[in-house]
Amino acid sequence: MKLLVVNVGSSSFKCQLLDMPSETVLAKAKVERVGSDSAPVEWSKGTDEPRKDTVSLPSYQAAIEFVLGKFTDPEGGVLSSLDEMDAVAFKPVYAKGISGCQYMARRVLDAMAEYNVIVAPLHNPAYIDAIENFRAVLPDKPLVGLFEDFFFDKLPDYVRTYAIPQDWAKKYGIEKRL
């Protein structure tokens, strides 16, 4: 099974293509300054030294297309086509009322968007953009995410509860997650 593991930052895009279950790294890539005319990029095959360049990548769509193009390049890539990839996994930050491991369905993206402004304004919009772009490029592949706060799901209520009126906590979904 070939799994692409993706980490999206506020202006970065990093990923590793793994052969599972051996966890062998087939390829990896890193893009900084997504949205820039001079985005530093690195990509490598297996344990090879990374190749580096600076290119114009005005959007996450452009960054994703660039990286997937390197992974499928007939001369230096590791995939003959994107059909060889089995799934894409993400490490999203927060979604209102959702945690744990989730298929990145519309309801999950909508719950992430609920936190775009106050809770995760730098990460959630970028993740939503990247996930929607992967869905467009790989419509038949599973897209899954393991939310960063999943570790805290099993904490007892008294640990997660702030000293605020309970109606605020319920109305706004306020609880300790980190």
PDB file of N, CA, C and O in Angstrom, residues 53-119:
ATOM      1  N   ASP A  53      15.273  23.608  -5.563  1.00  0.00           N
ATOM      2  CA  ASP A  53      15.011  24.609  -6.586  1.00  0.00           C
ATOM      3  C   ASP A  53      14.190  25.727  -5.952  1.00  0.00           C
ATOM      4  O   ASP A  53      13.743  25.602  -4.807  1.00  0.00           O
ATOM      5  N   THR A  54      13.993  26.786  -6.678  1.00  0.00           N
ATOM      6  CA  THR A  54      13.094  27.865  -6.288  1.00  0.00           C
ATOM      7  C   THR A  54      12.177  28.108  -7.474  1.00  0.00           C
ATOM      8  O   THR A  54      12.660  28.348  -8.585  1.00  0.00           O
ATOM      9  N   VAL A  55      10.864  27.984  -7.235  1.00  0.00           N
ATOM     10  CA  VAL A  55       9.902  28.080  -8.327  1.00  0.00           C
ATOM     11  C   VAL A  55       8.713  28.946  -7.900  1.00  0.00           C
ATOM     12  O   VAL A  55       8.516  29.214  -6.717  1.00  0.00           O
ATOM     13  N   SER A  56       7.918  29.358  -8.854  1.00  0.00           N
ATOM     14  CA  SER A  56       6.700  30.108  -8.580  1.00  0.00           C
ATOM     15  C   SER A  56       5.585  29.125  -8.264  1.00  0.00           C
ATOM     16  O   SER A  56       5.233  28.289  -9.101  1.00  0.00           O
ATOM     17  N   LEU A  57       5.052  29.200  -7.048  1.00  0.00           N
ATOM     18  CA  LEU A  57       3.934  28.347  -6.632  1.00  0.00           C
ATOM     19  C   LEU A  57       2.888  29.240  -5.969  1.00  0.00           C
ATOM     20  O   LEU A  57       2.899  29.432  -4.757  1.00  0.00           O
ATOM     21  N   PRO A  58       1.995  29.800  -6.767  1.00  0.00           N
ATOM     22  CA  PRO A  58       1.048  30.796  -6.253  1.00  0.00           C
ATOM     23  C   PRO A  58      -0.067  30.246  -5.370  1.00  0.00           C
ATOM     24  O   PRO A  58      -0.803  31.017  -4.769  1.00  0.00           O
ATOM     25  N   SER A  59      -0.199  28.917  -5.271  1.00  0.00           N
ATOM     26  CA  SER A  59      -1.317  28.343  -4.520  1.00  0.00           C
ATOM     27  C   SER A  59      -0.958  26.933  -4.050  1.00  0.00           C
ATOM     28  O   SER A  59       0.027  26.343  -4.499  1.00  0.00           O
ATOM     29  N   TYR A  60      -1.789  26.405  -3.142  1.00  0.00           N
ATOM     30  CA  TYR A  60      -1.603  25.011  -2.735  1.00  0.00           C
ATOM     31  C   TYR A  60      -1.835  24.072  -3.907  1.00  0.00           C
ATOM     32  O   TYR A  60      -1.176  23.046  -4.025  1.00  0.00           O
ATOM     33  N   GLN A  61      -2.751  24.428  -4.780  1.00  0.00           N
ATOM     34  CA  GLN A  61      -2.975  23.609  -5.972  1.00  0.00           C
ATOM     35  C   GLN A  61      -1.685  23.495  -6.772  1.00  0.00           C
ATOM     36  O   GLN A  61      -1.303  22.395  -7.194  1.00  0.00           O
ATOM     37  N   ALA A  62      -0.981  24.613  -6.970  1.00  0.00           N
ATOM     38  CA  ALA A  62       0.278  24.592  -7.723  1.00  0.00           C
ATOM     39  C   ALA A  62       1.335  23.778  -6.986  1.00  0.00           C
ATOM     40  O   ALA A  62       2.089  23.019  -7.611  1.00  0.00           O
ATOM     41  N   ALA A  63       1.395  23.907  -5.664  1.00  0.00           N
ATOM     42  CA  ALA A  63       2.378  23.146  -4.878  1.00  0.00           C
ATOM     43  C   ALA A  63       2.105  21.649  -4.973  1.00  0.00           C
ATOM     44  O   ALA A  63       3.031  20.843  -5.164  1.00  0.00           O
ATOM     45  N   ILE A  64       0.842  21.265  -4.853  1.00  0.00           N
ATOM     46  CA  ILE A  64       0.471  19.851  -4.943  1.00  0.00           C
ATOM     47  C   ILE A  64       0.785  19.305  -6.331  1.00  0.00           C
ATOM     48  O   ILE A  64       1.365  18.223  -6.466  1.00  0.00           O
ATOM     49  N   GLU A  65       0.432  20.044  -7.367  1.00  0.00           N
ATOM     50  CA  GLU A  65       0.723  19.603  -8.732  1.00  0.00           C
ATOM     51  C   GLU A  65       2.228  19.478  -8.956  1.00  0.00           C
ATOM     52  O   GLU A  65       2.687  18.532  -9.604  1.00  0.00           O
ATOM     53  N   PHE A  66       3.010  20.420  -8.419  1.00  0.00           N
ATOM     54  CA  PHE A  66       4.464  20.366  -8.554  1.00  0.00           C
ATOM     55  C   PHE A  66       5.018  19.086  -7.923  1.00  0.00           C
ATOM     56  O   PHE A  66       5.766  18.338  -8.542  1.00  0.00           O
ATOM     57  N   VAL A  67       4.626  18.834  -6.668  1.00  0.00           N
ATOM     58  CA  VAL A  67       5.140  17.665  -5.944  1.00  0.00           C
ATOM     59  C   VAL A  67       4.690  16.364  -6.611  1.00  0.00           C
ATOM     60  O   VAL A  67       5.504  15.464  -6.846  1.00  0.00           O
ATOM     61  N   LEU A  68       3.408  16.248  -6.927  1.00  0.00           N
ATOM     62  CA  LEU A  68       2.927  15.018  -7.573  1.00  0.00           C
ATOM     63  C   LEU A  68       3.588  14.819  -8.933  1.00  0.00           C
ATOM     64  O   LEU A  68       3.862  13.686  -9.342  1.00  0.00           O
ATOM     65  N   GLY A  69       3.889  15.919  -9.610  1.00  0.00           N
ATOM     66  CA  GLY A  69       4.619  15.831 -10.874  1.00  0.00           C
ATOM     67  C   GLY A  69       6.016  15.269 -10.685  1.00  0.00           C
ATOM     68  O   GLY A  69       6.494  14.472 -11.501  1.00  0.00           O
ATOM     69  N   LYS A  70       6.690  15.658  -9.614  1.00  0.00           N
ATOM     70  CA  LYS A  70       8.031  15.118  -9.316  1.00  0.00           C
ATOM     71  C   LYS A  70       7.950  13.636  -8.963  1.00  0.00           C
ATOM     72  O   LYS A  70       8.799  12.840  -9.351  1.00  0.00           O
ATOM     73  N   PHE A  71       6.915  13.247  -8.211  1.00  0.00           N
ATOM     74  CA  PHE A  71       6.772  11.847  -7.807  1.00  0.00           C
ATOM     75  C   PHE A  71       6.424  10.933  -8.987  1.00  0.00           C
ATOM     76  O   PHE A  71       6.707   9.743  -8.945  1.00  0.00           O
ATOM     77  N   THR A  72       5.811  11.494 -10.042  1.00  0.00           N
ATOM     78  CA  THR A  72       5.431  10.693 -11.211  1.00  0.00           C
ATOM     79  C   THR A  72       6.303  10.982 -12.431  1.00  0.00           C
ATOM     80  O   THR A  72       6.020  10.474 -13.518  1.00  0.00           O
ATOM     81  N   ASP A  73       7.356  11.757 -12.255  1.00  0.00           N
ATOM     82  CA  ASP A  73       8.253  12.091 -13.365  1.00  0.00           C
ATOM     83  C   ASP A  73       8.874  10.811 -13.927  1.00  0.00           C
ATOM     84  O   ASP A  73       9.472  10.030 -13.191  1.00  0.00           O
ATOM     85  N   PRO A  74       8.737  10.560 -15.235  1.00  0.00           N
ATOM     86  CA  PRO A  74       9.272   9.325 -15.826  1.00  0.00           C
ATOM     87  C   PRO A  74      10.779   9.147 -15.631  1.00  0.00           C
ATOM     88  O   PRO A  74      11.266   8.025 -15.569  1.00  0.00           O
ATOM     89  N   GLU A  75      11.505  10.240 -15.487  1.00  0.00           N
ATOM     90  CA  GLU A  75      12.960  10.121 -15.359  1.00  0.00           C
ATOM     91  C   GLU A  75      13.447  10.048 -13.919  1.00  0.00           C
ATOM     92  O   GLU A  75      14.518   9.512 -13.670  1.00  0.00           O
ATOM     93  N   GLY A  76      12.714  10.586 -12.963  1.00  0.00           N
ATOM     94  CA  GLY A  76      13.225  10.589 -11.596  1.00  0.00           C
ATOM     95  C   GLY A  76      12.191  10.330 -10.537  1.00  0.00           C
ATOM     96  O   GLY A  76      12.474  10.431  -9.346  1.00  0.00           O
ATOM     97  N   GLY A  77      10.980   9.984 -10.943  1.00  0.00           N
ATOM     98  CA  GLY A  77       9.908   9.762  -9.984  1.00  0.00           C
ATOM     99  C   GLY A  77       9.877   8.345  -9.444  1.00  0.00           C
ATOM    100  O   GLY A  77      10.684   7.494  -9.832  1.00  0.00           O
ATOM    101  N   VAL A  78       8.941   8.096  -8.560  1.00  0.00           N
ATOM    102  CA  VAL A  78       8.807   6.780  -7.941  1.00  0.00           C
ATOM    103  C   VAL A  78       7.478   6.103  -8.271  1.00  0.00           C
ATOM    104  O   VAL A  78       7.275   4.948  -7.922  1.00  0.00           O
ATOM    105  N   LEU A  79       6.593   6.827  -8.937  1.00  0.00           N
ATOM    106  CA  LEU A  79       5.301   6.285  -9.337  1.00  0.00           C
ATOM    107  C   LEU A  79       5.157   6.391 -10.853  1.00  0.00           C
ATOM    108  O   LEU A  79       5.509   7.415 -11.431  1.00  0.00           O
ATOM    109  N   SER A  80       4.603   5.354 -11.461  1.00  0.00           N
ATOM    110  CA  SER A  80       4.349   5.457 -12.895  1.00  0.00           C
ATOM    111  C   SER A  80       3.087   6.283 -13.160  1.00  0.00           C
ATOM    112  O   SER A  80       2.956   6.878 -14.224  1.00  0.00           O
ATOM    113  N   SER A  81       2.178   6.308 -12.174  1.00  0.00           N
ATOM    114  CA  SER A  81       0.992   7.158 -12.261  1.00  0.00           C
ATOM    115  C   SER A  81       0.431   7.350 -10.858  1.00  0.00           C
ATOM    116  O   SER A  81       0.766   6.607  -9.930  1.00  0.00           O
ATOM    117  N   LEU A  82      -0.455   8.319 -10.716  1.00  0.00           N
ATOM    118  CA  LEU A  82      -1.085   8.567  -9.419  1.00  0.00           C
ATOM    119  C   LEU A  82      -2.011   7.427  -9.003  1.00  0.00           C
ATOM    120  O   LEU A  82      -2.352   7.300  -7.830  1.00  0.00           O
ATOM    121  N   ASP A  83      -2.399   6.575  -9.952  1.00  0.00           N
ATOM    122  CA  ASP A  83      -3.238   5.421  -9.632  1.00  0.00           C
ATOM    123  C   ASP A  83      -2.549   4.470  -8.660  1.00  0.00           C
ATOM    124  O   ASP A  83      -3.212   3.698  -7.975  1.00  0.00           O
ATOM    125  N   GLU A  84      -1.221   4.524  -8.600  1.00  0.00           N
ATOM    126  CA  GLU A  84      -0.481   3.653  -7.681  1.00  0.00           C
ATOM    127  C   GLU A  84      -0.635   4.068  -6.220  1.00  0.00           C
ATOM    128  O   GLU A  84      -0.376   3.271  -5.322  1.00  0.00           O
ATOM    129  N   MET A  85      -1.025   5.311  -5.986  1.00  0.00           N
ATOM    130  CA  MET A  85      -1.230   5.776  -4.621  1.00  0.00           C
ATOM    131  C   MET A  85      -2.557   5.232  -4.108  1.00  0.00           C
ATOM    132  O   MET A  85      -3.563   5.278  -4.806  1.00  0.00           O
ATOM    133  N   ASP A  86      -2.558   4.724  -2.870  1.00  0.00           N
ATOM    134  CA  ASP A  86      -3.770   4.130  -2.316  1.00  0.00           C
ATOM    135  C   ASP A  86      -4.592   5.087  -1.472  1.00  0.00           C
ATOM    136  O   ASP A  86      -5.809   4.957  -1.399  1.00  0.00           O
ATOM    137  N   ALA A  87      -3.940   6.045  -0.801  1.00  0.00           N
ATOM    138  CA  ALA A  87      -4.661   6.978   0.074  1.00  0.00           C
ATOM    139  C   ALA A  87      -3.763   8.166   0.399  1.00  0.00           C
ATOM    140  O   ALA A  87      -2.544   8.108   0.213  1.00  0.00           O
ATOM    141  N   VAL A  88      -4.397   9.225   0.903  1.00  0.00           N
ATOM    142  CA  VAL A  88      -3.677  10.409   1.366  1.00  0.00           C
ATOM    143  C   VAL A  88      -4.098  10.644   2.810  1.00  0.00           C
ATOM    144  O   VAL A  88      -5.289  10.636   3.128  1.00  0.00           O
ATOM    145  N   ALA A  89      -3.102  10.844   3.677  1.00  0.00           N
ATOM    146  CA  ALA A  89      -3.352  11.070   5.097  1.00  0.00           C
ATOM    147  C   ALA A  89      -2.883  12.467   5.487  1.00  0.00           C
ATOM    148  O   ALA A  89      -1.830  12.920   5.031  1.00  0.00           O
ATOM    149  N   PHE A  90      -3.658  13.126   6.333  1.00  0.00           N
ATOM    150  CA  PHE A  90      -3.364  14.490   6.763  1.00  0.00           C
ATOM    151  C   PHE A  90      -3.266  14.555   8.287  1.00  0.00           C
ATOM    152  O   PHE A  90      -3.791  13.681   8.979  1.00  0.00           O
ATOM    153  N   LYS A  91      -2.645  15.619   8.781  1.00  0.00           N
ATOM    154  CA  LYS A  91      -2.549  15.894  10.213  1.00  0.00           C
ATOM    155  C   LYS A  91      -3.198  17.245  10.482  1.00  0.00           C
ATOM    156  O   LYS A  91      -2.532  18.230  10.804  1.00  0.00           O
ATOM    157  N   PRO A  92      -4.526  17.331  10.342  1.00  0.00           N
ATOM    158  CA  PRO A  92      -5.191  18.611  10.550  1.00  0.00           C
ATOM    159  C   PRO A  92      -5.166  19.023  12.022  1.00  0.00           C
ATOM    160  O   PRO A  92      -4.928  18.201  12.908  1.00  0.00           O
ATOM    161  N   VAL A  93      -5.449  20.297  12.263  1.00  0.00           N
ATOM    162  CA  VAL A  93      -5.340  20.850  13.609  1.00  0.00           C
ATOM    163  C   VAL A  93      -6.640  20.638  14.389  1.00  0.00           C
ATOM    164  O   VAL A  93      -6.691  19.800  15.281  1.00  0.00           O
ATOM    165  N   TYR A  94      -7.687  21.396  14.066  1.00  0.00           N
ATOM    166  CA  TYR A  94      -8.926  21.356  14.834  1.00  0.00           C
ATOM    167  C   TYR A  94     -10.148  21.421  13.931  1.00  0.00           C
ATOM    168  O   TYR A  94     -10.106  22.030  12.876  1.00  0.00           O
ATOM    169  N   ALA A  95     -11.227  20.826  14.443  1.00  0.00           N
ATOM    170  CA  ALA A  95     -12.538  20.951  13.812  1.00  0.00           C
ATOM    171  C   ALA A  95     -13.571  21.010  14.928  1.00  0.00           C
ATOM    172  O   ALA A  95     -13.452  20.280  15.918  1.00  0.00           O
ATOM    173  N   LYS A  96     -14.556  21.845  14.782  1.00  0.00           N
ATOM    174  CA  LYS A  96     -15.560  22.007  15.839  1.00  0.00           C
ATOM    175  C   LYS A  96     -16.364  20.720  16.008  1.00  0.00           C
ATOM    176  O   LYS A  96     -17.048  20.272  15.098  1.00  0.00           O
ATOM    177  N   GLY A  97     -16.232  20.119  17.197  1.00  0.00           N
ATOM    178  CA  GLY A  97     -16.993  18.921  17.528  1.00  0.00           C
ATOM    179  C   GLY A  97     -16.471  17.638  16.909  1.00  0.00           C
ATOM    180  O   GLY A  97     -17.126  16.601  17.014  1.00  0.00           O
ATOM    181  N   ILE A  98     -15.299  17.679  16.273  1.00  0.00           N
ATOM    182  CA  ILE A  98     -14.759  16.492  15.602  1.00  0.00           C
ATOM    183  C   ILE A  98     -13.301  16.307  16.015  1.00  0.00           C
ATOM    184  O   ILE A  98     -12.543  17.262  16.104  1.00  0.00           O
ATOM    185  N   SER A  99     -12.917  15.067  16.250  1.00  0.00           N
ATOM    186  CA  SER A  99     -11.527  14.752  16.572  1.00  0.00           C
ATOM    187  C   SER A  99     -11.252  13.336  16.096  1.00  0.00           C
ATOM    188  O   SER A  99     -12.067  12.729  15.420  1.00  0.00           O
ATOM    189  N   GLY A 100     -10.091  12.830  16.447  1.00  0.00           N
ATOM    190  CA  GLY A 100      -9.734  11.464  16.087  1.00  0.00           C
ATOM    191  C   GLY A 100      -9.425  11.334  14.604  1.00  0.00           C
ATOM    192  O   GLY A 100      -9.101  12.293  13.925  1.00  0.00           O
ATOM    193  N   CYS A 101      -9.552  10.103  14.120  1.00  0.00           N
ATOM    194  CA  CYS A 101      -9.271   9.795  12.717  1.00  0.00           C
ATOM    195  C   CYS A 101     -10.584   9.876  11.936  1.00  0.00           C
ATOM    196  O   CYS A 101     -11.572   9.247  12.322  1.00  0.00           O
ATOM    197  N   GLN A 102     -10.571  10.647  10.858  1.00  0.00           N
ATOM    198  CA  GLN A 102     -11.792  10.917  10.105  1.00  0.00           C
ATOM    199  C   GLN A 102     -11.529  10.845   8.601  1.00  0.00           C
ATOM    200  O   GLN A 102     -10.460  11.238   8.143  1.00  0.00           O
ATOM    201  N   TYR A 103     -12.524  10.367   7.856  1.00  0.00           N
ATOM    202  CA  TYR A 103     -12.511  10.593   6.419  1.00  0.00           C
ATOM    203  C   TYR A 103     -12.747  12.085   6.224  1.00  0.00           C
ATOM    204  O   TYR A 103     -13.614  12.673   6.886  1.00  0.00           O
ATOM    205  N   MET A 104     -12.015  12.703   5.335  1.00  0.00           N
ATOM    206  CA  MET A 104     -12.105  14.149   5.158  1.00  0.00           C
ATOM    207  C   MET A 104     -13.291  14.493   4.258  1.00  0.00           C
ATOM    208  O   MET A 104     -13.145  15.032   3.171  1.00  0.00           O
ATOM    209  N   ALA A 105     -14.474  14.186   4.773  1.00  0.00           N
ATOM    210  CA  ALA A 105     -15.734  14.435   4.072  1.00  0.00           C
ATOM    211  C   ALA A 105     -16.129  15.905   4.229  1.00  0.00           C
ATOM    212  O   ALA A 105     -15.552  16.634   5.030  1.00  0.00           O
ATOM    213  N   ARG A 106     -17.128  16.312   3.483  1.00  0.00           N
ATOM    214  CA  ARG A 106     -17.593  17.706   3.513  1.00  0.00           C
ATOM    215  C   ARG A 106     -17.946  18.150   4.930  1.00  0.00           C
ATOM    216  O   ARG A 106     -17.618  19.244   5.347  1.00  0.00           O
ATOM    217  N   ARG A 107     -18.618  17.306   5.711  1.00  0.00           N
ATOM    218  CA  ARG A 107     -19.009  17.678   7.079  1.00  0.00           C
ATOM    219  C   ARG A 107     -17.785  17.959   7.942  1.00  0.00           C
ATOM    220  O   ARG A 107     -17.815  18.840   8.801  1.00  0.00           O
ATOM    221  N   VAL A 108     -16.698  17.240   7.718  1.00  0.00           N
ATOM    222  CA  VAL A 108     -15.471  17.457   8.485  1.00  0.00           C
ATOM    223  C   VAL A 108     -14.821  18.772   8.065  1.00  0.00           C
ATOM    224  O   VAL A 108     -14.383  19.564   8.914  1.00  0.00           O
ATOM    225  N   LEU A 109     -14.766  19.031   6.759  1.00  0.00           N
ATOM    226  CA  LEU A 109     -14.201  20.300   6.286  1.00  0.00           C
ATOM    227  C   LEU A 109     -15.037  21.480   6.774  1.00  0.00           C
ATOM    228  O   LEU A 109     -14.484  22.528   7.140  1.00  0.00           O
ATOM    229  N   ASP A 110     -16.347  21.308   6.802  1.00  0.00           N
ATOM    230  CA  ASP A 110     -17.213  22.375   7.319  1.00  0.00           C
ATOM    231  C   ASP A 110     -16.954  22.619   8.805  1.00  0.00           C
ATOM    232  O   ASP A 110     -16.943  23.762   9.260  1.00  0.00           O
ATOM    233  N   ALA A 111     -16.729  21.550   9.563  1.00  0.00           N
ATOM    234  CA  ALA A 111     -16.419  21.692  10.994  1.00  0.00           C
ATOM    235  C   ALA A 111     -15.059  22.362  11.186  1.00  0.00           C
ATOM    236  O   ALA A 111     -14.872  23.144  12.127  1.00  0.00           O
ATOM    237  N   MET A 112     -14.117  22.086  10.294  1.00  0.00           N
ATOM    238  CA  MET A 112     -12.821  22.772  10.349  1.00  0.00           C
ATOM    239  C   MET A 112     -13.017  24.256  10.059  1.00  0.00           C
ATOM    240  O   MET A 112     -12.423  25.111  10.723  1.00  0.00           O
ATOM    241  N   ALA A 113     -13.845  24.566   9.075  1.00  0.00           N
ATOM    242  CA  ALA A 113     -14.082  25.963   8.696  1.00  0.00           C
ATOM    243  C   ALA A 113     -14.701  26.764   9.839  1.00  0.00           C
ATOM    244  O   ALA A 113     -14.482  27.968   9.933  1.00  0.00           O
ATOM    245  N   GLU A 114     -15.432  26.091  10.729  1.00  0.00           N
ATOM    246  CA  GLU A 114     -16.007  26.771  11.898  1.00  0.00           C
ATOM    247  C   GLU A 114     -14.918  27.401  12.764  1.00  0.00           C
ATOM    248  O   GLU A 114     -15.174  28.357  13.490  1.00  0.00           O
ATOM    249  N   TYR A 115     -13.711  26.841  12.705  1.00  0.00           N
ATOM    250  CA  TYR A 115     -12.598  27.335  13.524  1.00  0.00           C
ATOM    251  C   TYR A 115     -11.583  28.139  12.721  1.00  0.00           C
ATOM    252  O   TYR A 115     -10.486  28.419  13.193  1.00  0.00           O
ATOM    253  N   ASN A 116     -11.918  28.504  11.489  1.00  0.00           N
ATOM    254  CA  ASN A 116     -10.983  29.255  10.639  1.00  0.00           C
ATOM    255  C   ASN A 116     -10.565  30.595  11.237  1.00  0.00           C
ATOM    256  O   ASN A 116      -9.427  31.006  11.101  1.00  0.00           O
ATOM    257  N   VAL A 117     -11.474  31.276  11.874  1.00  0.00           N
ATOM    258  CA  VAL A 117     -11.201  32.651  12.305  1.00  0.00           C
ATOM    259  C   VAL A 117     -10.527  32.719  13.669  1.00  0.00           C
ATOM    260  O   VAL A 117      -9.514  33.390  13.832  1.00  0.00           O
ATOM    261  N   ILE A 118     -11.063  32.009  14.661  1.00  0.00           N
ATOM    262  CA  ILE A 118     -10.586  32.195  16.029  1.00  0.00           C
ATOM    263  C   ILE A 118      -9.561  31.148  16.456  1.00  0.00           C
ATOM    264  O   ILE A 118      -8.521  31.480  17.009  1.00  0.00           O
ATOM    265  N   VAL A 119      -9.820  29.884  16.211  1.00  0.00           N
ATOM    266  CA  VAL A 119      -8.992  28.820  16.785  1.00  0.00           C
ATOM    267  C   VAL A 119      -7.771  28.481  15.934  1.00  0.00           C
ATOM    268  O   VAL A 119      -6.669  28.347  16.464  1.00  0.00           O
TER     269      VAL A 119
END
